[in-house]
Coordinates of C-alpha atoms in Angstrom, one line a residue:
M863 CA 5.6 143.3 61.9
A864 CA 3.5 141.4 64.5
D865 CA 3.5 142.7 68.1
P866 CA 6.2 140.9 70.1
V867 CA 4.0 140.4 73.1
S868 CA 1.2 138.9 70.9
L869 CA 3.7 136.6 69.3
A870 CA 4.9 135.5 72.7
A871 CA 1.4 134.9 73.9
S872 CA 0.6 132.9 70.9
C873 CA 3.4 130.5 71.8
A874 CA 1.7 129.7 75.2
M875 CA 0.7 126.0 75.5
P876 CA -3.1 125.5 75.2
P877 CA -4.8 122.9 77.4
V878 CA -4.9 119.3 76.1
L879 CA -8.3 118.4 74.7
S880 CA -10.6 116.6 77.2
K881 CA -12.0 113.2 76.6
S882 CA -15.1 114.9 75.3
A883 CA -13.3 115.2 72.0
V884 CA -13.5 111.4 71.7
T885 CA -16.9 110.0 70.8
G886 CA -18.0 106.4 70.5
G887 CA -14.5 105.2 71.3
E888 CA -13.1 106.8 68.2
V889 CA -10.9 109.9 67.8
K890 CA -11.7 112.3 64.9
R891 CA -8.7 113.2 62.8
S892 CA -8.8 116.9 63.7
A893 CA -9.1 116.2 67.4
H894 CA -6.3 113.6 67.2
M895 CA -4.0 116.2 65.7
K896 CA -4.7 118.6 68.5
M897 CA -4.3 116.0 71.2
D898 CA -1.0 114.6 69.9
S899 CA 0.5 118.1 69.4
Y900 CA 1.1 118.3 73.1
N901 CA 1.7 114.7 74.0
V902 CA 5.5 114.6 74.0
G903 CA 5.7 111.0 74.8
A904 CA 3.3 110.0 72.0
V905 CA 4.7 112.0 69.1
A906 CA 8.4 112.6 69.8
P907 CA 10.0 109.3 70.8
Y908 CA 13.3 110.3 69.2
Q909 CA 13.9 113.6 71.0
A910 CA 17.7 114.4 71.3
M911 CA 17.1 116.7 74.3
P912 CA 14.2 117.5 76.6
V913 CA 12.3 120.6 75.7
A914 CA 9.6 122.5 77.5
G915 CA 6.3 123.0 75.8
P916 CA 5.1 121.5 72.5
V917 CA 7.7 119.9 70.4
I918 CA 5.4 119.1 67.5
T919 CA 2.8 121.6 66.3
H920 CA 0.4 119.9 63.8
H921 CA -0.9 122.4 61.3
K922 CA -4.0 121.0 59.5
S923 CA -3.7 121.1 55.8
T924 CA -6.3 123.1 53.9
A925 CA -8.3 121.7 51.0
L926 CA -8.4 123.2 47.5
P927 CA -11.9 122.2 46.2
V928 CA -12.2 120.5 42.8
V929 CA -13.8 122.9 40.3
E930 CA -16.8 120.9 39.1
P931 CA -18.7 122.0 36.0
H932 CA -21.6 124.2 36.9
P933 CA -24.6 125.4 34.9
E934 CA -24.0 129.0 35.9
M935 CA -20.4 128.9 34.8
T936 CA -19.3 128.7 31.2
E937 CA -16.5 126.3 30.2
E938 CA -14.3 129.4 29.5
E939 CA -15.0 130.8 32.9
R940 CA -14.2 127.5 34.5
E941 CA -10.9 127.2 32.6
A942 CA -10.0 130.7 33.7
R943 CA -10.8 129.9 37.3
V944 CA -8.6 126.8 37.1
A945 CA -5.7 128.8 35.6
E946 CA -6.1 131.4 38.3
M947 CA -5.8 128.8 41.0
I948 CA -2.8 127.2 39.5
G949 CA -1.2 130.6 39.0
S950 CA -1.7 131.4 42.7
Y951 CA -0.3 128.1 43.7
M952 CA 2.9 128.7 41.6
K953 CA 3.4 132.0 43.3
K954 CA 3.1 130.2 46.6
L955 CA 5.7 127.7 45.5
A956 CA 8.1 130.4 44.5
E957 CA 7.8 132.1 47.9
R958 CA 8.2 128.8 49.8
T959 CA 11.2 127.9 47.6
H960 CA 12.9 131.2 48.5
H961 CA 12.4 130.7 52.2
H962 CA 13.7 127.2 52.4
M963 CA 16.6 126.3 54.7
G964 CA 15.9 123.4 57.0
Y965 CA 15.5 120.4 54.7
P966 CA 18.3 118.9 52.5
Y967 CA 16.7 119.6 49.1
N968 CA 18.6 121.1 46.2
L969 CA 16.0 123.5 44.6
D970 CA 18.4 124.8 42.0
F971 CA 17.6 122.9 38.9
D972 CA 16.1 123.5 35.4
Y973 CA 14.4 120.7 33.5
G974 CA 12.7 122.9 31.0
L975 CA 14.0 120.7 28.1
L976 CA 12.2 117.7 29.6
E977 CA 8.8 119.3 30.0
G978 CA 7.4 117.4 27.0
L979 CA 7.9 114.1 28.9
T980 CA 4.7 114.9 30.9
K981 CA 2.7 113.8 27.9
F982 CA 3.8 110.2 28.5
S983 CA 3.0 107.7 31.3
I984 CA 6.6 106.4 31.8
N985 CA 6.6 103.4 34.1
N986 CA 9.7 101.3 34.8
L987 CA 7.8 98.4 36.4
G988 CA 9.9 95.4 37.3
D989 CA 13.7 94.8 37.1
P990 CA 15.6 97.7 35.5
F991 CA 17.9 95.3 33.7
I992 CA 15.1 93.2 32.1
E993 CA 12.5 94.8 29.9
S994 CA 8.8 94.2 30.5
N995 CA 6.1 93.9 27.8
Y996 CA 5.2 97.5 28.8
G997 CA 7.2 99.6 26.4
V998 CA 6.7 103.2 27.7
H999 CA 9.7 103.1 30.0
S1000 CA 13.1 104.8 30.6
R1001 CA 15.2 101.8 31.5
E1002 CA 18.1 103.0 29.3
F1003 CA 18.3 106.1 31.4
E1004 CA 17.8 104.2 34.7
V1005 CA 20.6 101.8 34.0
G1006 CA 22.9 104.6 32.8
V1007 CA 22.3 106.4 36.2
L1008 CA 22.9 103.2 38.1
N1009 CA 26.2 102.6 36.3
W1010 CA 27.3 106.1 37.2
F1011 CA 26.7 105.4 40.9
A1012 CA 28.3 102.0 40.6
R1013 CA 31.5 103.7 39.4
L1014 CA 31.2 106.3 42.2
W1015 CA 31.0 103.6 44.8
E1016 CA 33.5 101.3 43.1
I1017 CA 31.6 98.2 42.2
D1018 CA 31.8 96.3 38.8
E1019 CA 28.8 96.6 36.6
E1020 CA 28.4 92.8 36.6
E1021 CA 28.5 92.6 40.4
Y1022 CA 25.8 95.0 41.4
W1023 CA 22.0 95.3 41.2
G1024 CA 20.0 98.4 41.9
Y1025 CA 17.1 100.6 40.9
I1026 CA 15.8 104.2 41.0
T1027 CA 13.5 104.4 44.1
T1028 CA 10.8 106.8 45.1
C1029 CA 12.9 108.3 47.9
G1030 CA 15.7 107.6 50.5
T1031 CA 13.2 105.8 52.7
E1032 CA 12.5 103.2 50.1
G1033 CA 16.2 102.8 49.7
N1034 CA 16.5 102.1 53.4
L1035 CA 13.6 99.7 53.3
H1036 CA 15.1 97.8 50.4
G1037 CA 18.6 97.7 51.8
I1038 CA 17.5 96.4 55.2
L1039 CA 15.1 93.9 53.5
V1040 CA 18.0 92.5 51.5
G1041 CA 19.9 92.1 54.7
R1042 CA 16.9 90.4 56.4
E1043 CA 16.4 88.0 53.5
N1044 CA 20.0 86.9 53.5
F1045 CA 20.1 86.7 57.4
P1046 CA 16.6 85.8 58.5
D1047 CA 17.6 85.5 62.1
G1048 CA 19.9 88.5 62.1
V1049 CA 19.7 91.4 64.6
M1050 CA 19.6 94.9 63.2
Y1051 CA 21.8 97.6 64.8
A1052 CA 21.4 101.3 64.2
S1053 CA 22.2 104.4 66.1
S1054 CA 19.5 106.3 68.0
E1055 CA 20.0 109.2 65.6
S1056 CA 19.3 107.1 62.5
H1057 CA 16.5 108.2 60.2
Y1058 CA 13.2 107.0 61.4
S1059 CA 12.7 104.9 58.3
V1060 CA 15.4 102.5 59.6
F1061 CA 13.4 101.5 62.6
K1062 CA 10.2 101.6 60.5
A1063 CA 11.9 98.9 58.4
A1064 CA 12.6 96.8 61.5
R1065 CA 9.0 97.0 62.6
M1066 CA 7.7 96.2 59.1
Y1067 CA 10.0 93.1 58.8
R1068 CA 9.4 92.1 62.5
M1069 CA 13.2 92.2 63.0
E1070 CA 14.9 92.1 66.4
S1071 CA 16.7 95.4 66.6
E1072 CA 19.1 97.3 68.9
K1073 CA 19.1 101.1 69.1
I1074 CA 22.7 102.1 69.9
P1075 CA 23.4 105.4 71.8
T1076 CA 25.4 108.1 70.0
L1077 CA 28.4 110.3 70.8
E1078 CA 27.9 114.0 71.2
T1079 CA 28.6 114.5 67.5
G1080 CA 25.7 112.3 66.6
E1081 CA 27.7 109.4 65.3
I1082 CA 27.2 105.9 66.7
N1083 CA 28.9 105.0 70.0
Y1084 CA 31.3 102.4 69.0
D1085 CA 31.8 101.0 72.5
D1086 CA 28.1 100.5 73.0
L1087 CA 27.9 98.9 69.5
K1088 CA 30.6 96.5 70.5
A1089 CA 28.8 95.5 73.7
A1090 CA 25.5 94.9 71.8
L1091 CA 27.3 92.8 69.1
A1092 CA 29.0 90.8 71.8
K1093 CA 25.7 90.2 73.6
N1094 CA 24.1 88.7 70.5
A1095 CA 27.2 87.0 69.2
G1096 CA 25.2 83.9 68.3
K1097 CA 23.1 85.7 65.7
P1098 CA 24.2 87.5 62.4
A1099 CA 24.4 91.3 62.4
I1100 CA 22.5 93.6 60.1
L1101 CA 23.9 97.1 60.5
N1102 CA 22.7 100.5 59.4
V1103 CA 25.6 102.9 59.0
N1104 CA 24.7 106.6 58.7
I1105 CA 26.6 108.6 56.1
G1106 CA 25.2 111.8 57.5
T1107 CA 22.5 111.7 60.2
T1108 CA 19.3 113.6 59.7
V1109 CA 19.6 116.3 62.4
K1110 CA 23.4 116.7 63.1
G1111 CA 24.8 115.5 59.8
A1112 CA 27.0 113.0 61.7
V1113 CA 28.9 110.3 59.7
D1114 CA 29.4 106.9 61.3
D1115 CA 33.0 105.8 60.7
L1116 CA 32.6 102.7 58.4
D1117 CA 36.1 101.6 59.0
R1118 CA 35.6 101.7 62.8
V1119 CA 32.4 99.7 62.5
L1120 CA 34.3 97.1 60.5
E1121 CA 37.0 97.0 63.2
V1122 CA 34.3 96.5 65.9
L1123 CA 32.8 93.6 63.9
K1124 CA 36.2 91.9 63.6
E1125 CA 37.0 92.5 67.3
T1126 CA 33.7 90.8 68.3
G1127 CA 34.3 87.8 66.0
Y1128 CA 31.9 88.5 63.2
T1129 CA 33.3 87.2 59.9
E1130 CA 32.1 88.7 56.5
D1131 CA 29.6 85.8 56.1
R1132 CA 27.8 86.8 59.3
F1133 CA 27.1 90.4 58.8
Y1134 CA 25.4 92.8 56.3
I1135 CA 26.0 96.5 56.3
H1136 CA 23.5 99.0 54.7
C1137 CA 24.8 102.5 54.3
D1138 CA 22.2 105.2 54.6
G1139 CA 23.7 108.0 52.6
A1140 CA 20.5 109.9 51.8
L1141 CA 22.3 113.3 51.5
F1142 CA 25.9 112.9 52.3
G1143 CA 26.5 109.6 50.6
M1144 CA 26.3 111.6 47.4
M1145 CA 28.8 114.2 48.7
M1146 CA 31.3 112.0 50.6
P1147 CA 33.2 110.7 47.5
F1148 CA 34.0 114.3 46.4
L1149 CA 35.6 115.5 49.6
S1150 CA 39.3 116.2 49.2
R1151 CA 40.1 115.5 52.8
D1152 CA 40.6 112.0 54.4
A1153 CA 37.3 110.5 55.2
P1154 CA 35.9 107.0 56.0
M1155 CA 34.9 106.5 52.3
V1156 CA 31.9 104.5 51.3
T1157 CA 33.0 101.9 48.7
F1158 CA 32.1 98.4 47.7
R1159 CA 35.7 97.5 48.0
K1160 CA 34.9 97.2 51.6
P1161 CA 32.5 94.4 52.8
I1162 CA 29.3 96.4 52.7
G1163 CA 26.0 95.1 51.3
S1164 CA 24.2 98.2 50.0
V1165 CA 24.2 102.0 49.7
S1166 CA 21.2 104.3 49.2
V1167 CA 20.9 108.0 48.5
S1168 CA 18.1 110.4 47.8
G1169 CA 18.0 111.8 44.2
H1170 CA 16.0 114.9 45.0
K1171 CA 18.4 116.0 47.7
F1172 CA 21.9 116.8 46.5
V1173 CA 21.2 116.2 42.8
G1174 CA 17.9 117.9 42.8
A1175 CA 14.7 116.9 41.0
P1176 CA 11.0 118.0 40.7
V1177 CA 9.9 114.7 42.1
P1178 CA 11.1 112.7 45.2
C1179 CA 13.4 109.9 44.1
G1180 CA 16.5 107.9 45.1
V1181 CA 19.0 105.3 44.2
I1182 CA 19.8 101.9 45.9
I1183 CA 22.8 99.8 44.9
T1184 CA 23.4 96.4 46.4
R1185 CA 25.5 93.3 45.5
F1186 CA 23.9 91.1 42.9
K1187 CA 24.6 88.0 44.9
Y1188 CA 22.5 89.4 47.8
V1189 CA 19.5 90.5 45.8
M1190 CA 18.9 87.0 44.4
A1191 CA 17.4 86.2 47.8
L1192 CA 14.3 88.2 47.0
S1193 CA 14.3 88.3 43.2
S1194 CA 11.6 86.3 41.3
D1195 CA 10.1 86.0 37.8
V1196 CA 6.7 87.7 37.2
E1197 CA 4.9 86.3 34.2
Y1198 CA 2.4 89.3 34.2
L1199 CA 5.4 91.6 33.6
N1200 CA 7.5 89.2 31.5
S1201 CA 10.3 90.4 33.7
R1202 CA 11.8 89.9 37.2
D1203 CA 11.2 92.0 40.3
A1204 CA 13.1 92.6 43.5
T1205 CA 11.9 96.1 44.1
I1206 CA 9.8 97.4 47.0
M1207 CA 7.3 99.1 44.7
G1208 CA 5.9 97.4 41.5
S1209 CA 5.2 100.4 39.3
R1210 CA 8.0 103.0 39.5
N1211 CA 8.3 106.6 38.3
G1212 CA 10.0 106.4 34.9
H1213 CA 10.4 110.2 34.8
A1214 CA 12.8 110.3 37.7
P1215 CA 15.7 108.4 36.0
V1216 CA 15.5 110.9 33.1
Y1217 CA 15.8 113.8 35.5
L1218 CA 18.8 112.3 37.3
W1219 CA 20.5 111.3 34.0
Y1220 CA 20.0 114.8 32.7
T1221 CA 21.6 116.5 35.6
L1222 CA 24.5 114.0 36.0
T1223 CA 25.1 114.3 32.2
R1224 CA 25.2 118.1 32.3
K1225 CA 27.4 118.3 35.4
G1226 CA 29.5 115.2 35.4
Y1227 CA 31.7 114.2 38.3
E1228 CA 33.6 117.4 38.2
G1229 CA 30.4 119.5 38.3
M1230 CA 29.2 117.6 41.3
R1231 CA 32.6 118.1 43.0
R1232 CA 32.2 121.9 42.6
D1233 CA 28.8 121.8 44.1
V1234 CA 30.1 119.8 47.1
E1235 CA 32.9 122.3 47.6
K1236 CA 30.5 125.2 47.5
C1237 CA 28.1 123.7 50.1
M1238 CA 31.0 122.9 52.5
R1239 CA 32.4 126.4 52.1
N1240 CA 29.1 128.1 52.7
A1241 CA 28.3 125.9 55.7
H1242 CA 31.4 127.3 57.4
V1243 CA 30.4 130.8 56.3
L1244 CA 27.0 130.3 58.0
K1245 CA 28.7 129.0 61.1
Q1246 CA 31.0 132.1 61.2
M1247 CA 28.0 134.5 60.7
F1248 CA 26.1 132.9 63.5
E1249 CA 29.1 133.0 65.9
S1250 CA 29.8 136.6 65.0
A1251 CA 26.2 137.4 66.2
G1252 CA 26.8 135.6 69.5
I1253 CA 24.9 132.4 68.5
R1254 CA 26.4 129.0 69.4
T1255 CA 26.5 126.5 66.7
M1256 CA 27.7 123.0 65.9
L1257 CA 29.1 121.8 62.5
N1258 CA 30.6 118.3 62.2
E1259 CA 33.8 118.1 60.2
L1260 CA 32.2 115.9 57.5
S1261 CA 29.0 117.8 57.2
N1262 CA 27.1 120.7 55.6
T1263 CA 24.5 120.7 58.3
V1264 CA 24.8 123.7 60.7
V1265 CA 23.1 123.1 64.1
F1266 CA 22.0 126.0 66.3
E1267 CA 19.5 127.0 69.0
R1268 CA 15.9 126.3 68.2
P1269 CA 14.0 129.5 67.5
K1270 CA 11.4 130.4 70.0
E1271 CA 9.0 131.8 67.5
E1272 CA 6.9 129.1 65.7
A1273 CA 6.2 131.7 63.0
F1274 CA 9.9 132.0 62.2
V1275 CA 10.3 128.2 62.1
R1276 CA 7.5 127.9 59.6
K1277 CA 8.6 130.8 57.5
W1278 CA 12.0 129.3 56.9
Q1279 CA 10.8 125.7 57.0
L1280 CA 13.3 124.6 59.7
A1281 CA 13.7 121.1 60.9
C1282 CA 13.8 121.0 64.7
E1283 CA 14.4 118.4 67.3
G1284 CA 14.5 119.0 71.1
D1285 CA 16.1 122.4 71.6
I1286 CA 18.0 122.5 68.4
A1287 CA 17.3 123.3 64.7
H1288 CA 19.5 123.1 61.7
V1289 CA 20.2 124.5 58.3
V1290 CA 21.4 122.2 55.5
V1291 CA 23.5 124.2 53.2
M1292 CA 22.6 123.0 49.7
P1293 CA 23.8 124.2 46.2
N1294 CA 20.8 126.6 45.9
I1295 CA 21.6 128.4 49.1
T1296 CA 23.8 131.5 48.4
V1297 CA 25.7 133.7 50.8
E1298 CA 23.1 136.4 50.2
K1299 CA 20.4 134.0 51.4
L1300 CA 22.4 133.1 54.4
E1301 CA 22.8 136.7 55.3
E1302 CA 19.1 137.3 55.0
F1303 CA 18.4 134.3 57.2
V1304 CA 20.8 135.2 60.0
A1305 CA 19.5 138.8 60.1
D1306 CA 16.0 137.5 60.4
Y1307 CA 17.0 135.0 63.1
V1308 CA 18.7 137.7 65.2
Q1309 CA 15.6 139.9 64.9
S1310 CA 13.4 136.9 66.0
R1311 CA 15.5 136.4 69.1
A1312 CA 15.3 140.1 69.8
R1313 CA 11.5 140.1 69.6
V1314 CA 11.3 137.1 72.0
S1315 CA 13.7 138.9 74.4
I1316 CA 11.7 142.1 74.3
A1317 CA 8.4 140.2 74.9
A1318 CA 10.0 138.4 77.9
A1319 CA 11.1 141.7 79.4
K1320 CA 7.7 143.2 78.9
R1321 CA 6.1 140.3 80.7
V1322 CA 8.4 140.9 83.7
A1323 CA 7.5 144.6 83.7
C1324 CA 3.8 143.8 83.5
E1325 CA 4.1 141.4 86.5
A1326 CA 6.0 144.0 88.4
K1327 CA 3.3 146.7 87.7
A1328 CA 0.6 144.3 88.8
A1329 CA 2.4 143.5 92.0
E1330 CA 2.8 147.3 92.7
E1331 CA -1.0 147.8 92.3
E1332 CA -1.8 145.1 94.8
L1333 CA 0.3 146.9 97.5

């Protein structure tokens, strides 16, 4: 175990690099990383709460050199070296997977039956519903998955359009783009605790946008939203509704948002709602309690989720579903593909739909429901464990994200791969997180707090001794 005093000293803020790190008017990448690490205003514009010291600590990635053929190394030796490097990397992945708590990824999956697919370059380029001349695709799996989600969110198969994305961010980019194309002069509204990709989309599309403050829970402030909508009453509204915010897991009340739109005079032909359900949009339909459900029976425009989060997959992926009538604004024929395209990316990972189809087929709706119940139950177990140890927490009613005090030890944060913002951190309780792992984590967290407290007490003692010597 590292010495507590040394650990505390290692957390002290180093001086900001001087301008000598900048040469010829350009900043080198390594120097830029060090400089930004302690420039709160530059790198942390979305801080929920002020925090003393560095809020972002950039750790430079190491490089694994490519093993080139060498005259002093036989081909057998070279292959053995490559196998050794891959083996070492796999051990690292296993260790990192065990100590994973802060990001909403389901790491409990087994796609062993699908390993043979790596022999094929599967590309679903173009529209999922119209085959291209390129025949090595998985459209049959992709459309099957899309139909599964269409039933989940209650929209007829003839009335929706969608595709398997590379991630939740692409789903947000696409959903907001559809809103933009249907309402070119629309103003985008999103809460200040929305995922950063939402405001990235507004910048990319040069959209006028309003960042709405949030309630203490993290959900959008409906009074402030109403005031912003009223201020821009002459322009259509493009709204991002969060089905689980990134940090606090807060769910914006879709029904309340629709009431606010009605109260401010926005008819259904003057607004577009995109629901960012990266994690919880997949879980919400399986909750037994009353909740502001996401469904296309309500006047929403699109829903996106991440596939590698709650479902779990070896590659990042996601799903976007929108109404067919809306997507026509950006869909066009492409002769080169002999298909149509309305996606963000041209070429798309054809393996991802197979992974999603495989898990959804094996588990079905009932299996997903059991996973949701397990996550919600264990989130409350973690909250109780923290509180029994005297640690304050927050857990929104519709959430599996447990928020708690940000650890003081950077080493602890990196060990458990925690996501932090301001003076808080969180654990997203996913299907792969067992009670045993929660127990291990809480015990380690309590020990980390003790080390920091002991180091602080020793500093006080050292200062007192130094003062005595000066007398």
